[in-house]
Short mmCIF file of C-alpha atoms and ligand atoms in Angstrom, two decimals:
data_model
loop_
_atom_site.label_atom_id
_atom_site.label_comp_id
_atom_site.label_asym_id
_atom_site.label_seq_id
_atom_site.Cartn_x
_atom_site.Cartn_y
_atom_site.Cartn_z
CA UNK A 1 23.04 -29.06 -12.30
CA UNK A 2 21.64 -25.68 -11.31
CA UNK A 3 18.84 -24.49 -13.44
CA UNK A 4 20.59 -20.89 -15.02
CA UNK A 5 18.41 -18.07 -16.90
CA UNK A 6 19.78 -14.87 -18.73
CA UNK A 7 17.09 -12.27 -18.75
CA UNK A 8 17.68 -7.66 -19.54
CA UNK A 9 15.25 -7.60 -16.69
CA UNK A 10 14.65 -9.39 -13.10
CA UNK A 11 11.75 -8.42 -11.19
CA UNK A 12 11.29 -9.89 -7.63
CA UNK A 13 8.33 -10.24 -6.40
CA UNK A 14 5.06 -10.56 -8.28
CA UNK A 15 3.11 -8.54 -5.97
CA UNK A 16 1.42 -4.78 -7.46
CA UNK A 17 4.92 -3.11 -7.90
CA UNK A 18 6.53 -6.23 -9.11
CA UNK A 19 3.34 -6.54 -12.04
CA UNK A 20 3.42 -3.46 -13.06
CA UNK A 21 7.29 -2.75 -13.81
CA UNK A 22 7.40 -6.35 -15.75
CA UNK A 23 4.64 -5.32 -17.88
CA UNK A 24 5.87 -1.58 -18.35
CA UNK A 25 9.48 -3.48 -19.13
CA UNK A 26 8.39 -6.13 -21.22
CA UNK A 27 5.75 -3.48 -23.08
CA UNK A 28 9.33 -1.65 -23.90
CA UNK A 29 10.81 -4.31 -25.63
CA UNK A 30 12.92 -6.09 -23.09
CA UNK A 31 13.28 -9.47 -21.85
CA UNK A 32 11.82 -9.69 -18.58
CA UNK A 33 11.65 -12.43 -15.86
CA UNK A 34 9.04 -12.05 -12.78
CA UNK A 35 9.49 -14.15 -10.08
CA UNK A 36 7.16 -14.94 -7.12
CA UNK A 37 7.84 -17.52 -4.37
CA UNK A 38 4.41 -18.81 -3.87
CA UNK A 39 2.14 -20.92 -5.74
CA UNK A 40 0.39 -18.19 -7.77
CA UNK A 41 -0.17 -14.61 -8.05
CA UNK A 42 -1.86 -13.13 -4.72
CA UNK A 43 -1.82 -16.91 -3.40
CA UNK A 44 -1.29 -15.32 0.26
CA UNK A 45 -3.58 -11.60 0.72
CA UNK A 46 -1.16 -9.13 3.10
CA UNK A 47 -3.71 -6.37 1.84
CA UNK A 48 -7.11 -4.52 2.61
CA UNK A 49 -7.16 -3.35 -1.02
CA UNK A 50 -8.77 -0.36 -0.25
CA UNK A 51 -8.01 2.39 -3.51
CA UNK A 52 -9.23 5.26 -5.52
CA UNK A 53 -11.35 4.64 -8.44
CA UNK A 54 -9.80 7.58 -10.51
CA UNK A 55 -6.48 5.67 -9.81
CA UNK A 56 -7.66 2.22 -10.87
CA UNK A 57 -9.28 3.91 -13.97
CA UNK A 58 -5.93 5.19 -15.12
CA UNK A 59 -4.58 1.54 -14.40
CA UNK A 60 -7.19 0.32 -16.72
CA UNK A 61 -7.85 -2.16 -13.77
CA UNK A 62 -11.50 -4.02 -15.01
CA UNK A 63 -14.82 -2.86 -13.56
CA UNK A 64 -15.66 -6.76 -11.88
CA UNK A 65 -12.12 -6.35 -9.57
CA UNK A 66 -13.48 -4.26 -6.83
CA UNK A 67 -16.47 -2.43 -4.62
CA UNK A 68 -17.22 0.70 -4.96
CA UNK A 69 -17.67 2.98 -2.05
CA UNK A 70 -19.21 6.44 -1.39
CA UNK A 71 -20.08 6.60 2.03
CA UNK A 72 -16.97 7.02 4.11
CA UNK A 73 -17.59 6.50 7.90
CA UNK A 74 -15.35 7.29 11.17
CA UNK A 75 -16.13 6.50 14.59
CA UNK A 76 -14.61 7.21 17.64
CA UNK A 77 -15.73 5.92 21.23
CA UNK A 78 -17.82 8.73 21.90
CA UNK A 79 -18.23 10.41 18.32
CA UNK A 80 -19.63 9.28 14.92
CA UNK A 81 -18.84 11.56 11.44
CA UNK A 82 -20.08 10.04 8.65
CA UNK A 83 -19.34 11.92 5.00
CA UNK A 84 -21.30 11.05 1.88
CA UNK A 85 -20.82 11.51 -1.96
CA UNK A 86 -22.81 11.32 -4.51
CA UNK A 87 -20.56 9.21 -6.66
CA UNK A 88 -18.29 6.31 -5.56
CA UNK A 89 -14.79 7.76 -5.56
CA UNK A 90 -13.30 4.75 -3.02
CA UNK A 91 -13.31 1.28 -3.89
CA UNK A 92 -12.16 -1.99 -2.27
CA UNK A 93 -10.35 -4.51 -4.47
CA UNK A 94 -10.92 -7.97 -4.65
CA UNK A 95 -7.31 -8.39 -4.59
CA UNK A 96 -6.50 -11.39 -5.89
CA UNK A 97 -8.14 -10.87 -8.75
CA UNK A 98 -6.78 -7.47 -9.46
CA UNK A 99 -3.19 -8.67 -8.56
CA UNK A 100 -4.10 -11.47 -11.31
CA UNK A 101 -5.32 -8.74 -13.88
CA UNK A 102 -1.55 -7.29 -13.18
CA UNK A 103 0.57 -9.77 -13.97
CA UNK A 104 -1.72 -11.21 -16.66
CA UNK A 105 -0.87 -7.78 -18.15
CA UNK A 106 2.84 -8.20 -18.07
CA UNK A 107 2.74 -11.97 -19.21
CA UNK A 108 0.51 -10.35 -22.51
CA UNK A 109 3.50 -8.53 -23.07
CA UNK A 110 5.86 -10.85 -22.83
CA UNK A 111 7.35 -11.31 -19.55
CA UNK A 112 7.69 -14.53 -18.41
CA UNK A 113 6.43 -14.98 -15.15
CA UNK A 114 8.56 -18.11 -12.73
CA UNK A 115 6.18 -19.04 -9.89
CA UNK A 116 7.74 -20.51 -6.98
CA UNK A 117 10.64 -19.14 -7.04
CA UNK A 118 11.99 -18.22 -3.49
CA UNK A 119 14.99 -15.57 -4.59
CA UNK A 120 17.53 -15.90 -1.54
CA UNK A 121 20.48 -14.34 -2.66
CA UNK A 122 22.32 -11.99 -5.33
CA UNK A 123 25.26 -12.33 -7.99
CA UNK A 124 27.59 -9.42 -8.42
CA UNK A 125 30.23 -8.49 -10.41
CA UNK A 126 33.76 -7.78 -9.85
CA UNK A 127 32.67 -4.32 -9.15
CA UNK A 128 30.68 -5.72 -6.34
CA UNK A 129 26.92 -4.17 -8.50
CA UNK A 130 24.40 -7.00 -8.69
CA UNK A 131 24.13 -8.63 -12.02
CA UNK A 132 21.35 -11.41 -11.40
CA UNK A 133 19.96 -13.19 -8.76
CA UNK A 134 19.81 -17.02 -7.17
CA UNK A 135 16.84 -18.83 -5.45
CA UNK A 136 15.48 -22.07 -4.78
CA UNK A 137 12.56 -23.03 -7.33
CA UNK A 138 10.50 -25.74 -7.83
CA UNK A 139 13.13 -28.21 -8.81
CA UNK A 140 16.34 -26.87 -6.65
CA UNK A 141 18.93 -24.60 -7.07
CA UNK A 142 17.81 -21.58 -10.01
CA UNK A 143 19.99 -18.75 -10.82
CA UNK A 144 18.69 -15.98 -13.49
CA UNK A 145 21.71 -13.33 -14.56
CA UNK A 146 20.50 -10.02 -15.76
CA UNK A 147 21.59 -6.52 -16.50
CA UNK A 148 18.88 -5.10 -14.20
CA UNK A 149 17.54 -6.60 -11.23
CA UNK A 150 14.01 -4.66 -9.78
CA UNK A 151 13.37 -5.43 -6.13
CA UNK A 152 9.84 -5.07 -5.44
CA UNK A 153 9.61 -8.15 -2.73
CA UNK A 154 7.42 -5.65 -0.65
CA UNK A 155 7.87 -5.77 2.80
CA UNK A 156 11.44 -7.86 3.18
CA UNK A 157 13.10 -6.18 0.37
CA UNK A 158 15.03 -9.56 0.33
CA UNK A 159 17.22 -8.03 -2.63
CA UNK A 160 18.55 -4.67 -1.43
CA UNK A 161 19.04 -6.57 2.24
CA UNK A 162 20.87 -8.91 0.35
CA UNK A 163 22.94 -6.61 -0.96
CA UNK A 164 23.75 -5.12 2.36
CA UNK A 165 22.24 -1.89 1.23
CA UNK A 166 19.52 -1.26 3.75
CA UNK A 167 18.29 -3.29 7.29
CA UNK A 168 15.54 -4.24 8.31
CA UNK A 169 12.75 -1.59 8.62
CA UNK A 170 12.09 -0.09 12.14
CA UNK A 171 8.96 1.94 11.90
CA UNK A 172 5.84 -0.40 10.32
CA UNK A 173 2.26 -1.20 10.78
CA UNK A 174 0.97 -4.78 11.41
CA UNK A 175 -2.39 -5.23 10.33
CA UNK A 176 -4.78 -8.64 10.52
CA UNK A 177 -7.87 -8.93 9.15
CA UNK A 178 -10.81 -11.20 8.27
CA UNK A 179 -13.20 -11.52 5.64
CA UNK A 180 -16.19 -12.21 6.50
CA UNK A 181 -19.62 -13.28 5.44
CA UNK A 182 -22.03 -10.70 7.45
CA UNK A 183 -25.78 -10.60 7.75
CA UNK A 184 -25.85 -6.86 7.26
CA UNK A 185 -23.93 -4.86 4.95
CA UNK A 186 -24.08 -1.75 3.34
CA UNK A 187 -21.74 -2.18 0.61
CA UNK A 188 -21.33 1.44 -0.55
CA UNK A 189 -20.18 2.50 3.30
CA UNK A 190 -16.75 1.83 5.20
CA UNK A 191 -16.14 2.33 8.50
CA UNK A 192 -12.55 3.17 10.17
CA UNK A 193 -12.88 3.46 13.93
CA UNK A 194 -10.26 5.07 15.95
CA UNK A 195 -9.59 5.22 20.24
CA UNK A 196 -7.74 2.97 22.48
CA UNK A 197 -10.16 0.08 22.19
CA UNK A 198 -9.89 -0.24 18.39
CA UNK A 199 -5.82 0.17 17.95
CA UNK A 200 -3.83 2.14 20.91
CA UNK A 201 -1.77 3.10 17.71
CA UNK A 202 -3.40 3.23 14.51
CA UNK A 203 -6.90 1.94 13.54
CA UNK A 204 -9.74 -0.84 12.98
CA UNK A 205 -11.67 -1.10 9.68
CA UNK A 206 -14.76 -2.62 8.31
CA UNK A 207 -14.54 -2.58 4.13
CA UNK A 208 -17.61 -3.98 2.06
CA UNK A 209 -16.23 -6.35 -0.85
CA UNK A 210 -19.83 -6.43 -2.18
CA UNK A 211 -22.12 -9.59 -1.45
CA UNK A 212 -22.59 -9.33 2.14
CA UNK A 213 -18.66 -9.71 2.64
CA UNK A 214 -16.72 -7.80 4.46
CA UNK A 215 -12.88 -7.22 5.61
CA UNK A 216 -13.14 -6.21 9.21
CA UNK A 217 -8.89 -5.63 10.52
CA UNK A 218 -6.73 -3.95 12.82
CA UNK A 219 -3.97 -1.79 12.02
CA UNK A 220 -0.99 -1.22 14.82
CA UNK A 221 1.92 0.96 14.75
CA UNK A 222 5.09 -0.87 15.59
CA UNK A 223 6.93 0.10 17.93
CA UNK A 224 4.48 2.38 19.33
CA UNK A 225 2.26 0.24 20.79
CA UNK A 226 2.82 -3.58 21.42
CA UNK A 227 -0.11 -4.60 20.88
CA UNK A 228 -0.58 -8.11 18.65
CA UNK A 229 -3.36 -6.98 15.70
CA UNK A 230 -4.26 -10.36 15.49
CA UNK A 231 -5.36 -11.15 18.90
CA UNK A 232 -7.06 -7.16 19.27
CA UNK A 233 -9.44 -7.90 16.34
CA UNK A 234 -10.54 -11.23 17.60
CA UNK A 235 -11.37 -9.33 21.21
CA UNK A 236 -13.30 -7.18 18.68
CA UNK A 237 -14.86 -9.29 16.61
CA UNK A 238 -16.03 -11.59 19.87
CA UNK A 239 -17.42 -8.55 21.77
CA UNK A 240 -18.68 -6.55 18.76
CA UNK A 241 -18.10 -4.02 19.46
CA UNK A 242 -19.67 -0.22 17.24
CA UNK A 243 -20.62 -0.71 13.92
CA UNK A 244 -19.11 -4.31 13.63
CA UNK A 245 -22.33 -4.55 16.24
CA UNK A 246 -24.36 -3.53 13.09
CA UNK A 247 -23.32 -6.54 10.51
CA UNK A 248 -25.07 -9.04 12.78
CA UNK A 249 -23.74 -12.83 12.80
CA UNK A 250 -20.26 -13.22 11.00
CA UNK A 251 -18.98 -16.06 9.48
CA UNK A 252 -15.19 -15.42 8.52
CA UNK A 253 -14.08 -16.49 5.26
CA UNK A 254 -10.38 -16.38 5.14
CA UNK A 255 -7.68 -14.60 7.55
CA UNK A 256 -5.27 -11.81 6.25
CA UNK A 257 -2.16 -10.83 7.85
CA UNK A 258 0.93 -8.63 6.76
CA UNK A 259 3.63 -5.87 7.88
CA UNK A 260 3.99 -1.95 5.82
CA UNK A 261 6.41 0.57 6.05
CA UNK A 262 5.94 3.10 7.88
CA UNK A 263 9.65 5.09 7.85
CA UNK A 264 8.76 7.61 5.67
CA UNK A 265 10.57 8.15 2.50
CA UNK A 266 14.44 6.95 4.07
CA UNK A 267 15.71 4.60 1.57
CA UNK A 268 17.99 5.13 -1.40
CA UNK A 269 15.74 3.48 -4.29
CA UNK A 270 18.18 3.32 -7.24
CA UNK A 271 21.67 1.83 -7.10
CA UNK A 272 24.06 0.27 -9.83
CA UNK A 273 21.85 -1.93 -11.76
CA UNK A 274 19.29 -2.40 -8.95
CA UNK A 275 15.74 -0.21 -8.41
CA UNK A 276 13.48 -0.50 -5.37
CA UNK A 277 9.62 0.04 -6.12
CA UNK A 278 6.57 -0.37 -3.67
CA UNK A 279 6.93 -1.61 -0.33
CA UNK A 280 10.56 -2.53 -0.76
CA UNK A 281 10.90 1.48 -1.03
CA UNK A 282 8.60 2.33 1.38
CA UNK A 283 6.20 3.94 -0.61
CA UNK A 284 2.97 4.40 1.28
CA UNK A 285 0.63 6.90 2.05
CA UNK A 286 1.18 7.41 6.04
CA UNK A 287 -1.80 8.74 6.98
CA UNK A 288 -3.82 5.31 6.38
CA UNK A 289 -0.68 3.02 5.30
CA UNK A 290 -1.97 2.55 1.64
CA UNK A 291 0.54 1.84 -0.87
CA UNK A 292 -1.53 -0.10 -3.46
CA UNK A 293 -1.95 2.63 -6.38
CA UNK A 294 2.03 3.81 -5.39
CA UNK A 295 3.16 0.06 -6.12
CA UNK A 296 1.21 -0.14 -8.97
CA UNK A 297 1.91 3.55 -10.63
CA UNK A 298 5.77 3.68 -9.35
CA UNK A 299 6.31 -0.26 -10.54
CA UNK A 300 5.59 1.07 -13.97
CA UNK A 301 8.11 3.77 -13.89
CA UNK A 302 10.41 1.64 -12.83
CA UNK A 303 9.52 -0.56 -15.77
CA UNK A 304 10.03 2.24 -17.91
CA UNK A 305 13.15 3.45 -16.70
CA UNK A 306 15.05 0.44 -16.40
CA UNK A 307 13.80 -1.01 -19.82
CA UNK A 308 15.38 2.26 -21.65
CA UNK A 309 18.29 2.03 -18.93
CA UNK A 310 19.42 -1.68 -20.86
CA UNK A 311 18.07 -0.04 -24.18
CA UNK A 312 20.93 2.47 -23.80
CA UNK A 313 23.85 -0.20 -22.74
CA UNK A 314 24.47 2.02 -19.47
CA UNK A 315 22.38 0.70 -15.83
CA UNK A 316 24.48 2.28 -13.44
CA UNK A 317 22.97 4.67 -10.88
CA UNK A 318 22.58 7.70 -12.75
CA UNK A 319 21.00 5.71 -15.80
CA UNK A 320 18.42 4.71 -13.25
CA UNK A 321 17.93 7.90 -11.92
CA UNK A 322 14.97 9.75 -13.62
CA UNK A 323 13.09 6.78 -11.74
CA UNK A 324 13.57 8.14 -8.21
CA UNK A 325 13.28 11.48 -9.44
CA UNK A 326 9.74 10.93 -10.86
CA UNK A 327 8.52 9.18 -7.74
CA UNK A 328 10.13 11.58 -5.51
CA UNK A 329 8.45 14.49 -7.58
CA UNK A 330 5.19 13.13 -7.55
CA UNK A 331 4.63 12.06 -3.99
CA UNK A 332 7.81 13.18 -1.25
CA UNK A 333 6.18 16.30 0.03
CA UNK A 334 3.11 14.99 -0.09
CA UNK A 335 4.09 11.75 2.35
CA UNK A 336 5.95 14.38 4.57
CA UNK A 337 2.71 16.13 4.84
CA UNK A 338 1.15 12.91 5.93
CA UNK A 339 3.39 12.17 8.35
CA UNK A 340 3.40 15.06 10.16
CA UNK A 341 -0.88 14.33 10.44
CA UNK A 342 0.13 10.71 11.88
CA UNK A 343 2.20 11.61 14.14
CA UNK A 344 -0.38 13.69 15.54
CA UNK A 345 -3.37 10.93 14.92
CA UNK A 346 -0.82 8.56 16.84
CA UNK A 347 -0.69 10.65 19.64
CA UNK A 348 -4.11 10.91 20.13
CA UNK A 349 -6.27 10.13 23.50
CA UNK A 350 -10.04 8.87 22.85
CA UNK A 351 -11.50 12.74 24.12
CA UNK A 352 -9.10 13.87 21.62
CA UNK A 353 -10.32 11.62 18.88
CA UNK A 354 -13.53 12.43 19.74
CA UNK A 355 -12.98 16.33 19.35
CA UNK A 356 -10.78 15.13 16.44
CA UNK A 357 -13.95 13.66 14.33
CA UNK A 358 -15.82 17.07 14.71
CA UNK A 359 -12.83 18.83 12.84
CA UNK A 360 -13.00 16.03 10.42
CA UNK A 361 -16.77 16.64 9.60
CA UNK A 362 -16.09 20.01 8.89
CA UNK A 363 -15.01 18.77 5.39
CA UNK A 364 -16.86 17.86 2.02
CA UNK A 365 -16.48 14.49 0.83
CA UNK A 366 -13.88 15.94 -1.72
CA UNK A 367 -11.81 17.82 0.83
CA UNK A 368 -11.91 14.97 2.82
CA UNK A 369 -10.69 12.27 0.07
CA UNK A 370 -8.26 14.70 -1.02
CA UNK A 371 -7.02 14.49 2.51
CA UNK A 372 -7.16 11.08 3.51
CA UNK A 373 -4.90 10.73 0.11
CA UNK A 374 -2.51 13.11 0.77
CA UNK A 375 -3.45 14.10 -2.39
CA UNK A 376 -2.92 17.87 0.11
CA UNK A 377 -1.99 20.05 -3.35
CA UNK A 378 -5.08 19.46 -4.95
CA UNK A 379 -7.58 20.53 -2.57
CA UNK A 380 -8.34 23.91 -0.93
CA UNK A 381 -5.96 23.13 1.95
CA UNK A 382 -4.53 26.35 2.27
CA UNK A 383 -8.33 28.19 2.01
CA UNK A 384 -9.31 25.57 4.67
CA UNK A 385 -5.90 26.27 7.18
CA UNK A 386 -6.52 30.46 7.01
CA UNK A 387 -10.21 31.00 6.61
CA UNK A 388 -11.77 28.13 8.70
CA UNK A 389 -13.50 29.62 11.84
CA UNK A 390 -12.99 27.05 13.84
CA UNK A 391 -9.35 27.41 15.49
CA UNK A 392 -8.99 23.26 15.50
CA UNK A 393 -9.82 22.80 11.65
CA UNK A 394 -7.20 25.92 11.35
CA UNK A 395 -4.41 24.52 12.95
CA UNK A 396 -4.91 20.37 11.26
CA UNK A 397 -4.48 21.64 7.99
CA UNK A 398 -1.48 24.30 8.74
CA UNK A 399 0.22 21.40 10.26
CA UNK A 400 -0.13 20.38 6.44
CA UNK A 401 0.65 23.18 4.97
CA UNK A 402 3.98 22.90 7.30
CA UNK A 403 3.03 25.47 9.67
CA UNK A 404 3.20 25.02 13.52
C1 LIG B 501 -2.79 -5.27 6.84
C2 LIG B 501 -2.50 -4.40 5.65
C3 LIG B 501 -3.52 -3.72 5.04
C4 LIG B 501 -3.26 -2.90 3.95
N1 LIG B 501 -4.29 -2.25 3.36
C5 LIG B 501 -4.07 -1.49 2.28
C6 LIG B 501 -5.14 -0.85 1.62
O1 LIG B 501 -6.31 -0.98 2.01
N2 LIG B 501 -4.86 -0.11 0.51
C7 LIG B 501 -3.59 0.05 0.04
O2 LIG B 501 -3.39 0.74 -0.95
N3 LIG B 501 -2.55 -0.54 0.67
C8 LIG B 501 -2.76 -1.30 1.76
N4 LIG B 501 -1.72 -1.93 2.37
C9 LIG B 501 -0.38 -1.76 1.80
C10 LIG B 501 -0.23 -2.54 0.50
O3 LIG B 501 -0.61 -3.88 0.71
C11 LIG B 501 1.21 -2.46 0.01
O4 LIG B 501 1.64 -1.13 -0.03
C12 LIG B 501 1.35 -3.09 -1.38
O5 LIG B 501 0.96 -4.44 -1.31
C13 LIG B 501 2.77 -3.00 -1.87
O6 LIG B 501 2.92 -3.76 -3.04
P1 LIG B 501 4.31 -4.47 -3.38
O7 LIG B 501 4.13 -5.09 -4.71
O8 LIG B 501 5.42 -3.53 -3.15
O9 LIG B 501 4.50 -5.59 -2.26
P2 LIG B 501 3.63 -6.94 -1.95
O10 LIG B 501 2.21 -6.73 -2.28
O11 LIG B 501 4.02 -7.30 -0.58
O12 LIG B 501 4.22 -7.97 -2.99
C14 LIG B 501 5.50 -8.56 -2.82
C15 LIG B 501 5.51 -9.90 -3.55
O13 LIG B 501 6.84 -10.40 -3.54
C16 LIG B 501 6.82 -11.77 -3.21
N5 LIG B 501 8.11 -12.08 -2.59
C17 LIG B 501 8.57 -11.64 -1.39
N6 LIG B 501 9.79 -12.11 -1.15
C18 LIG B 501 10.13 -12.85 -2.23
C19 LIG B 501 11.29 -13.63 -2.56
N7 LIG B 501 12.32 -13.71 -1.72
N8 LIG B 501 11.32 -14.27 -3.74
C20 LIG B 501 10.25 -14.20 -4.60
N9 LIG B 501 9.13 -13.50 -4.33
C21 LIG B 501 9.07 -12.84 -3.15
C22 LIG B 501 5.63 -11.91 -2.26
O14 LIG B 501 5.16 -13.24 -2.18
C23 LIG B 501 4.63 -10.95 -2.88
O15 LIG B 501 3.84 -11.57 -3.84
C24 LIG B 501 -1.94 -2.74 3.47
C25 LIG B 501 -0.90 -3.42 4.10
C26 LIG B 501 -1.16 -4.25 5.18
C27 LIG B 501 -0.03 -4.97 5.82
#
């Protein structure tokens, strides 16, 4: 017989979103289920883990889970800007553990977390809203019925597709990466390097991870450019080329590969019964596809929301509302913003990424995280777009402040 669960709450996915919104839920009262399809928690790393370390503060994310960074380097092929702080405000996660720390934090507070459970499918009602999910787990068949279901299976959204509510996304980045054990390595300094040779659309990275290891990837728009990431960073990697010159003989450590929105802010996120948090709802930062602290600070909303949602007795859409609303409040204009940067950055030859750097060196290493962020209300944008001499710098950030 098929295994059968009742649960208030069904998370999918025990990724950063997925973490966060069963520990929020569970914190509420509720009784939550989290599943995950592989083996353990972060078993497979689709990240860089690159975040802020104001933001992992507020997540009360452990000191001894990332790699602080203050030193934020850019190259170009013919160009080099490098900005420095005085305190770390960037950090690079060691993910797995981090991802660990998350759902540890939702099983202390009572969800109960199903590993290897590959969710394939949804129940609904008569009404045709979802009302639990089905899988295969590790002994067959598994079905868990519950009043919510939260879809936060990143990148394949298996549940909304499921429900026939959204396709598959058209407008993503593909990134690969390795980590690698490298003879020299300053660990307080990461490099992104832009230009045709790096990424024809998007960018190449070198993150410290402390210890003389490193995360050197490649980032590619899809379907700008058709290049594979995969086989770009070995050509990279092989011929050494700029700074990854600098970190001498590298012995890789494990390979990273995975897919992130990048279709702006399109989809629906809340639905009868049914919310959409991180990746599945295509919240990421476009400028440098991040979506970590989103997943993380969204999946806890959602948490929130849908645990008072089954509180009340009424899940429908508008129960589930104040979730999108939040989320949209905090960060839609922002990402628009953003976009409008990429879609210049993607657009970009190497002489223009060259002159592009200078413009970028015009800013202090707060202006600058601020903008790499899109944090773009917080900093002296506005001061920066009409008082600026330099025409360039004028017109980068009055494309932010919406301005032609
Ligand atoms: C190459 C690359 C580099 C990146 N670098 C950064 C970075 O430096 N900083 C940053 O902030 N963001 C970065 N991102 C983006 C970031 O990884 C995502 O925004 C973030 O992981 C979203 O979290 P999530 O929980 O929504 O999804 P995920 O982290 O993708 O988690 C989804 C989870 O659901 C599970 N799952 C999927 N389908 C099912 C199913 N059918 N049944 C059960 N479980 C399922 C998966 O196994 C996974 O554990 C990067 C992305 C890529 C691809």
């Amino acid at each position: 017989m098929d295994e059968e669960h009742h649960y208030d709450l069904v998370v999918v996915g025990g990724g950063p979103a997925g973490s966060s919104a069963a520990f929020a839920a569970a914190k509420n009262g509720i009784k939550v289920a989290l599943l995950e399809k592989e083996n353990s928690i972060a078993e497979t790393v689709r990240t860089s883990g690159v975040t802020w370390i104001k933001n992992i503060k507020e997540f009360g994310i452990p000191d001894d889970c990332f790699n602080p960074i203050k030193n934020f380097s850019f190259c170009s092929p013919n160009n080099e800007v490098m900005i420095s702080d005085s305190v770390p405000r960037a950090a690079v996660l060691d993910v797995r553990k981090s991802y660990r720390w998350l759902a540890q934090q939702a099983k202390e507070s009572g969800a109960d977390i199903f590993l290897k459970v590959n969710v394939n499918n949804v129940i609904k009602n008569e009404e045709g809203d979802i009302v639990g999910v089905r899988g295969i787990g590790p002994n067959g068949k598994i079905t868990f019925h519950s009043k919510v279901v939260i879809d936060a299976s990143g990148f394949p959204s298996t549940v909304c597709k499921a429900m026939g509510f959204v396709s598959q996304w058209k407008r993503f980045g593909a990134g690969a990466e390795y980590e690698v054990k490298a003879e020299n390595v300053k660990s307080d300094t990461w490099w992104l390097m832009v230009g045709q040779q790096y990424s024809p659309a998007g960018y190449a990275w070198i993150f410290p991870l402390g210890n003389n290891i490193v995360r050197i990837g490649v980032g590619v728009g899809k379907p700008e450019s058709d290049v594979d990431p995969t086989q770009r960073l070995k050509e990279l990697m092989d011929s050494k080329v700029g700074p990854i010159k600098k970190l001498g003989k590298l012995t890789p450590i494990e390979f990273h590969y995975g897919l992130i929105p990048n279709d702006g802010l399109s989809r629906d996120t809340v639905f009868n019964n049914l919310i959409l948090v991180g990746d599945s709802a295509g919240q990421a930062n476009p400028l440098v596809l991040e979506g970590i602290r989103y997943a993380i600070k969204f999946g806890r909303v959602a948490g929130k929301v849908a645990s008072e949602a089954i509180k009340s007795g009424k899940t429908d859409k508008d129960a589930l509302k104040p979730y999108e609303e939040n989320w949209r409040k905090a960060i839609e204009s922002k990402i628009n913003s953003a976009g409008k940067v990429q879609d210049r950055w993607i657009g970009l030859s190497d002489e223009e990424w060259d002159k592009e750097l200078d413009i970028i060196k015009e800013l202090n290493s707060e202006e600058f995280i601020d903008f790499i962020k899109a944090e773009f209300g917080l900093s002296n944008m506005v001061k920066l777009a009409t008082h600026h001499p330099k025409l360039a710098v004028r017109q980068l950030f009055n494309l932010v402040k919406g301005k032609k």
